[in-house]
Coordinates of C-alpha atoms in Angstrom, one line a residue:
X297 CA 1.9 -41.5 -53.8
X298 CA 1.2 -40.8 -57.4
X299 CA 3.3 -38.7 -59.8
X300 CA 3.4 -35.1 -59.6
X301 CA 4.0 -33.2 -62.6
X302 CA 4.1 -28.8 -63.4
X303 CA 3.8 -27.7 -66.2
X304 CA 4.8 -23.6 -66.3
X305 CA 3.3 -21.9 -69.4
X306 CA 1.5 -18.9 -70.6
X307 CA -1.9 -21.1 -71.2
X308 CA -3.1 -24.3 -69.6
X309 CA -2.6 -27.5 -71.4
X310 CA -6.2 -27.9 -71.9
X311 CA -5.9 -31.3 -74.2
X312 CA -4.6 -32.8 -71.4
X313 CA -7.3 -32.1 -68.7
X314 CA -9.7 -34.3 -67.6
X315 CA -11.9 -35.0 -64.5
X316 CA -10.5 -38.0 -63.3
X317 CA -6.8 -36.2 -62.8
X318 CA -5.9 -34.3 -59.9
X319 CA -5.0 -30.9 -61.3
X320 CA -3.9 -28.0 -60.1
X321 CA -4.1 -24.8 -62.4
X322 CA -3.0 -21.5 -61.5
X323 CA -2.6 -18.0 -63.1
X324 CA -1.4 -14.5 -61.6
X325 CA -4.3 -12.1 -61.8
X326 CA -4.2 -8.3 -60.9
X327 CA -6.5 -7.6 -57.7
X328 CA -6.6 -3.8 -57.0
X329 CA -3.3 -2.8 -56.9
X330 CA -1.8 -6.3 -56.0
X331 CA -1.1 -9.5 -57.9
X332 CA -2.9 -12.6 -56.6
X333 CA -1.8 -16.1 -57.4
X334 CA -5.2 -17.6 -58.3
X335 CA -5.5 -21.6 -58.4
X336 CA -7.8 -23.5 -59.3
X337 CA -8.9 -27.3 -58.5
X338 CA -11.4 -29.3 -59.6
X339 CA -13.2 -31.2 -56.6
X340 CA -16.1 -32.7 -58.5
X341 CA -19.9 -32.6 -59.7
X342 CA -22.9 -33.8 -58.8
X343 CA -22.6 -37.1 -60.8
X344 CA -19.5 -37.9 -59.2
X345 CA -21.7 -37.8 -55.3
X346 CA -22.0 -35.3 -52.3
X347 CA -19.3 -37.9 -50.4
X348 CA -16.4 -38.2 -53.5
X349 CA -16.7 -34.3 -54.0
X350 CA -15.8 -34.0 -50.3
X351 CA -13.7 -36.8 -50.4
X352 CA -11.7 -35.4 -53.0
X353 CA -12.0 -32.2 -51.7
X354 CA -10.3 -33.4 -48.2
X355 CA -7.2 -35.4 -50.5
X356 CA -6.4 -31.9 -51.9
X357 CA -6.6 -30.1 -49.0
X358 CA -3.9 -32.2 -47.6
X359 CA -1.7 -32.9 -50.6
X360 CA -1.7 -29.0 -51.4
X361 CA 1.3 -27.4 -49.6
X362 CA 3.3 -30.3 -51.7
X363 CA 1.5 -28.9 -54.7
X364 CA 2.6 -25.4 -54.1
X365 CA 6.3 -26.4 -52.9
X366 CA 6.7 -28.1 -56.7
X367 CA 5.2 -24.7 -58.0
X368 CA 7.2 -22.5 -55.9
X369 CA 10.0 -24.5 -56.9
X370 CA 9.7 -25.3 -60.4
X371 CA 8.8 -21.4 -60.8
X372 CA 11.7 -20.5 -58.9
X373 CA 13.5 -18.5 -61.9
X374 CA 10.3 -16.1 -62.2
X375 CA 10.5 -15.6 -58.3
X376 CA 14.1 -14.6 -58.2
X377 CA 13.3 -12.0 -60.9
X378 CA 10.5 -10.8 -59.4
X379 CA 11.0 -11.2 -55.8
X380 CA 7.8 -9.2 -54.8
X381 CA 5.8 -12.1 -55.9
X382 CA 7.1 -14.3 -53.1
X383 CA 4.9 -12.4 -51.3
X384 CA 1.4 -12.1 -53.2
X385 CA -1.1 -13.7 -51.5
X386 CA -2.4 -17.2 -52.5
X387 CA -6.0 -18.2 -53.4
X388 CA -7.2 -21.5 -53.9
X389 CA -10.8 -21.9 -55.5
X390 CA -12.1 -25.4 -54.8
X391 CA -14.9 -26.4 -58.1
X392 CA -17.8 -28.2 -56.9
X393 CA -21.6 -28.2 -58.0
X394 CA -22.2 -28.5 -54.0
X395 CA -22.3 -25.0 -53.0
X396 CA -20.7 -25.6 -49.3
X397 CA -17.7 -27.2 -51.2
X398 CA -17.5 -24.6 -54.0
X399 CA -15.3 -22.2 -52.5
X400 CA -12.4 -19.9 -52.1
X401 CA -9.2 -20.7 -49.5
X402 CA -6.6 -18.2 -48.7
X403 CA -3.1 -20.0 -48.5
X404 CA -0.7 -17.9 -47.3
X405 CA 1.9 -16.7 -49.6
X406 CA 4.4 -18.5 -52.2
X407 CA 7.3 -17.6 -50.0
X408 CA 6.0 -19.4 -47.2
X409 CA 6.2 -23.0 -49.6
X410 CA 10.1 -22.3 -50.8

């Protein structure tokens, strides 16, 4: 298993991103009258094939819910100040140039990976 790292900040660490790391970014956006924890991963573009895109895209799928335990976790000061978050719903947009991978996941909610 490779190294997993959160980094909790205001703005993404852009100067580290690249396409050949397995990242997972995230930001709290205002949906109606609810907050929504909105990540994003990149799964891949047409350079890299139709088969690594869903390759990739299958990898994440399973390694997520130890992705959101390190970022329930590591945010674990915000949630206990703001307990109503535990319960905002989770969305997960999967990037892909192949339309039937490009998409949107509901994930349950942040309380569910404490």
């Amino acid at each position: 298993m490779a190294p997993l790292f959160l980094t909790v900040s205001r703005a993404f660490v852009t100067d580290q991103l690249t396409s050949q790391r397995d990242e997972v970014l995230g930001e709290w956006k205002q949906a109606g009258q609810q907050l929504v924890l909105f990540l994003y991963v990149f799964i891949g573009n047409r350079q890299m094939g139709r088969q690594e895109n869903a390759r990739r895209a299958n990898v994440f799928k399973k390694e997520l819910p130890l992705a959101l335990e390190a970022i329930r976790y590591g945010d674990r000061a915000f949630f206990h100040t703001y307990p109503f978050c535990d319960w905002c719903p989770i969305f997960i947009h999967f990037t892909s140039e192949y339309p039937e991978l490009n998409r949107t996941e509901y994930y349950g909610t942040p309380y569910l990976y404490r």
